[in-house]
Amino acid sequence: MTPREVIERLIDGICRGDLAELPGLYAEDAVVEHVFGVTEPFRWEGAAQVREHFGSAGTSGLRMTAHDLVVHETTDPEVVVAEWVYEGTTGAGNEFRAANLIVARVRAGKIVSSRDYHDHARMAAAMGRLPELTGALGG
């Protein structure tokens, strides 16, 4: 698969809730950084941490669709930049709209690195978790 196809498959799989297949899109030594994590940036290193993330994400009750997806190809044939908006509903029925951007390096059909910029705060607010996270930030 091309880098564009890999990223499109990733976003589609997240929206379909087909999370079990998604770790297969990542290389064994992949590094994924969520630069705008709510309480602090976080990083997964290796396929085991990616699998753990997608395994726990399936319990959140989120239902999402991706809109306005644009995948920019760069002068580096391994690197793509994808931007889109998730529109979704939480398990409690709260609706949200959140912007996303990923800068990904894909080699031989596998994501080897990804810097993800998601609106985690907006999604946390929709899930009723913002007070908990605000407390974690010290008020």
mmCIF file of C-alpha atoms in Angstrom:
data_model
loop_
_atom_site.group_PDB
_atom_site.id
_atom_site.type_symbol
_atom_site.label_atom_id
_atom_site.label_comp_id
_atom_site.label_asym_id
_atom_site.label_seq_id
_atom_site.Cartn_x
_atom_site.Cartn_y
_atom_site.Cartn_z
ATOM 1 C CA MET A 1 0.000 0.000 0.000
ATOM 2 C CA THR A 2 1.096 3.568 -0.598
ATOM 3 C CA PRO A 3 1.500 5.930 2.373
ATOM 4 C CA ARG A 4 -1.784 7.604 1.389
ATOM 5 C CA GLU A 5 -3.615 4.265 1.322
ATOM 6 C CA VAL A 6 -2.218 3.252 4.717
ATOM 7 C CA ILE A 7 -3.381 6.481 6.379
ATOM 8 C CA GLU A 8 -6.782 6.308 4.688
ATOM 9 C CA ARG A 9 -7.156 2.700 5.910
ATOM 10 C CA LEU A 10 -6.161 3.757 9.448
ATOM 11 C CA ILE A 11 -8.763 6.531 9.616
ATOM 12 C CA ASP A 12 -11.429 4.332 8.029
ATOM 13 C CA GLY A 13 -10.704 1.500 10.495
ATOM 14 C CA ILE A 14 -10.981 3.872 13.457
ATOM 15 C CA CYS A 15 -14.323 5.146 12.199
ATOM 16 C CA ARG A 16 -15.663 1.632 11.538
ATOM 17 C CA GLY A 17 -14.516 0.556 14.989
ATOM 18 C CA ASP A 18 -12.456 -2.213 13.412
ATOM 19 C CA LEU A 19 -9.585 -1.630 15.840
ATOM 20 C CA ALA A 20 -8.217 -5.189 15.824
ATOM 21 C CA GLU A 21 -6.820 -4.766 12.306
ATOM 22 C CA LEU A 22 -5.170 -1.392 12.929
ATOM 23 C CA PRO A 23 -1.988 -2.525 14.738
ATOM 24 C CA GLY A 24 -1.126 -4.416 11.543
ATOM 25 C CA LEU A 25 -0.684 -1.060 9.820
ATOM 26 C CA TYR A 26 2.291 -0.256 12.070
ATOM 27 C CA ALA A 27 5.889 -1.514 11.879
ATOM 28 C CA GLU A 28 7.192 -3.571 14.815
ATOM 29 C CA ASP A 29 9.422 -0.666 15.870
ATOM 30 C CA ALA A 30 6.911 2.133 15.146
ATOM 31 C CA VAL A 31 6.962 5.324 17.209
ATOM 32 C CA VAL A 32 3.699 7.254 17.618
ATOM 33 C CA GLU A 33 3.693 10.632 19.354
ATOM 34 C CA HIS A 34 0.524 12.414 20.449
ATOM 35 C CA VAL A 35 1.954 15.877 20.700
ATOM 36 C CA PHE A 36 -1.152 17.544 22.189
ATOM 37 C CA GLY A 37 -2.115 14.947 24.800
ATOM 38 C CA VAL A 38 -4.460 16.564 27.336
ATOM 39 C CA THR A 39 -2.304 16.334 30.452
ATOM 40 C CA GLU A 40 0.996 15.875 28.629
ATOM 41 C CA PRO A 41 2.334 14.607 25.316
ATOM 42 C CA PHE A 42 2.526 10.851 25.135
ATOM 43 C CA ARG A 43 4.419 8.377 23.031
ATOM 44 C CA TRP A 44 4.038 4.723 22.104
ATOM 45 C CA GLU A 45 7.101 2.774 21.097
ATOM 46 C CA GLY A 46 6.751 -0.525 19.309
ATOM 47 C CA ALA A 47 3.926 -2.696 18.102
ATOM 48 C CA ALA A 48 3.018 -3.952 21.605
ATOM 49 C CA GLN A 49 2.151 -0.448 22.838
ATOM 50 C CA VAL A 50 0.212 0.291 19.644
ATOM 51 C CA ARG A 51 -1.788 -2.955 20.107
ATOM 52 C CA GLU A 52 -2.453 -2.082 23.750
ATOM 53 C CA HIS A 53 -3.766 1.351 22.775
ATOM 54 C CA PHE A 54 -6.142 0.048 20.115
ATOM 55 C CA GLY A 55 -7.242 -2.762 22.440
ATOM 56 C CA SER A 56 -8.293 -0.304 25.153
ATOM 57 C CA ALA A 57 -9.751 2.251 22.716
ATOM 58 C CA GLY A 58 -12.521 -0.186 21.770
ATOM 59 C CA THR A 59 -14.051 0.180 25.235
ATOM 60 C CA SER A 60 -14.619 3.957 25.006
ATOM 61 C CA GLY A 61 -18.040 3.801 23.319
ATOM 62 C CA LEU A 62 -17.106 6.464 20.767
ATOM 63 C CA ARG A 63 -18.718 6.389 17.353
ATOM 64 C CA MET A 64 -17.053 8.643 14.784
ATOM 65 C CA THR A 65 -17.041 9.544 11.135
ATOM 66 C CA ALA A 66 -14.248 11.381 9.334
ATOM 67 C CA HIS A 67 -15.055 14.419 7.228
ATOM 68 C CA ASP A 68 -13.042 16.734 5.014
ATOM 69 C CA LEU A 69 -10.105 14.315 4.755
ATOM 70 C CA VAL A 70 -7.182 15.728 2.814
ATOM 71 C CA VAL A 71 -3.959 13.752 2.456
ATOM 72 C CA HIS A 72 -0.982 15.825 1.351
ATOM 73 C CA GLU A 73 1.884 14.001 -0.289
ATOM 74 C CA THR A 74 5.321 15.508 0.288
ATOM 75 C CA THR A 75 8.621 15.611 -1.557
ATOM 76 C CA ASP A 76 9.671 12.668 0.635
ATOM 77 C CA PRO A 77 7.800 9.674 -0.857
ATOM 78 C CA GLU A 78 7.468 8.047 2.606
ATOM 79 C CA VAL A 79 5.866 11.066 4.314
ATOM 80 C CA VAL A 80 2.240 12.171 4.143
ATOM 81 C CA VAL A 81 0.294 14.762 6.094
ATOM 82 C CA ALA A 82 -3.381 14.031 6.689
ATOM 83 C CA GLU A 83 -5.940 16.446 8.063
ATOM 84 C CA TRP A 84 -9.603 15.759 8.817
ATOM 85 C CA VAL A 85 -12.439 16.345 11.247
ATOM 86 C CA TYR A 86 -14.039 13.675 13.392
ATOM 87 C CA GLU A 87 -17.726 14.080 14.064
ATOM 88 C CA GLY A 88 -18.849 11.706 16.713
ATOM 89 C CA THR A 89 -21.029 10.632 19.585
ATOM 90 C CA THR A 90 -19.831 9.356 22.947
ATOM 91 C CA GLY A 91 -21.256 6.313 24.714
ATOM 92 C CA ALA A 92 -23.346 8.773 26.787
ATOM 93 C CA GLY A 93 -24.804 10.334 23.618
ATOM 94 C CA ASN A 94 -22.813 13.602 23.688
ATOM 95 C CA GLU A 95 -21.876 14.877 20.255
ATOM 96 C CA PHE A 96 -18.539 16.408 19.332
ATOM 97 C CA ARG A 97 -16.527 17.703 16.412
ATOM 98 C CA ALA A 98 -12.726 17.513 16.655
ATOM 99 C CA ALA A 99 -9.921 18.507 14.287
ATOM 100 C CA ASN A 100 -7.010 16.144 13.576
ATOM 101 C CA LEU A 101 -3.689 16.190 11.786
ATOM 102 C CA ILE A 102 -1.095 13.438 11.367
ATOM 103 C CA VAL A 103 2.404 13.608 9.916
ATOM 104 C CA ALA A 104 3.292 10.004 9.139
ATOM 105 C CA ARG A 105 6.241 8.157 7.680
ATOM 106 C CA VAL A 106 5.194 4.937 5.942
ATOM 107 C CA ARG A 107 7.781 2.452 4.712
ATOM 108 C CA ALA A 108 6.931 -0.775 2.866
ATOM 109 C CA GLY A 109 3.235 -0.333 3.673
ATOM 110 C CA LYS A 110 3.721 0.122 7.453
ATOM 111 C CA ILE A 111 3.655 3.252 9.603
ATOM 112 C CA VAL A 112 7.137 3.623 11.093
ATOM 113 C CA SER A 113 6.549 6.973 12.753
ATOM 114 C CA SER A 114 3.654 9.295 13.325
ATOM 115 C CA ARG A 115 3.240 12.664 14.995
ATOM 116 C CA ASP A 116 -0.462 13.024 15.793
ATOM 117 C CA TYR A 117 -2.198 16.294 16.593
ATOM 118 C CA HIS A 118 -5.744 15.571 17.794
ATOM 119 C CA ASP A 119 -8.162 17.787 19.703
ATOM 120 C CA HIS A 120 -8.067 15.537 22.777
ATOM 121 C CA ALA A 121 -9.540 18.258 25.003
ATOM 122 C CA ARG A 122 -12.712 18.553 22.914
ATOM 123 C CA MET A 123 -13.200 14.784 22.906
ATOM 124 C CA ALA A 124 -12.510 14.582 26.667
ATOM 125 C CA ALA A 125 -15.093 17.317 27.254
ATOM 126 C CA ALA A 126 -17.702 15.397 25.248
ATOM 127 C CA MET A 127 -16.956 12.289 27.338
ATOM 128 C CA GLY A 128 -17.370 14.249 30.596
ATOM 129 C CA ARG A 129 -13.692 13.786 31.478
ATOM 130 C CA LEU A 130 -12.588 17.417 31.328
ATOM 131 C CA PRO A 131 -12.996 18.123 35.093
ATOM 132 C CA GLU A 132 -10.874 15.055 35.873
ATOM 133 C CA LEU A 133 -8.202 16.171 33.419
ATOM 134 C CA THR A 134 -8.297 19.782 34.630
ATOM 135 C CA GLY A 135 -7.618 18.484 38.132
ATOM 136 C CA ALA A 136 -4.652 16.515 36.789
ATOM 137 C CA LEU A 137 -3.294 19.775 35.414
ATOM 138 C CA GLY A 138 -3.509 21.453 38.813
ATOM 139 C CA GLY A 139 -6.796 23.301 38.511
#
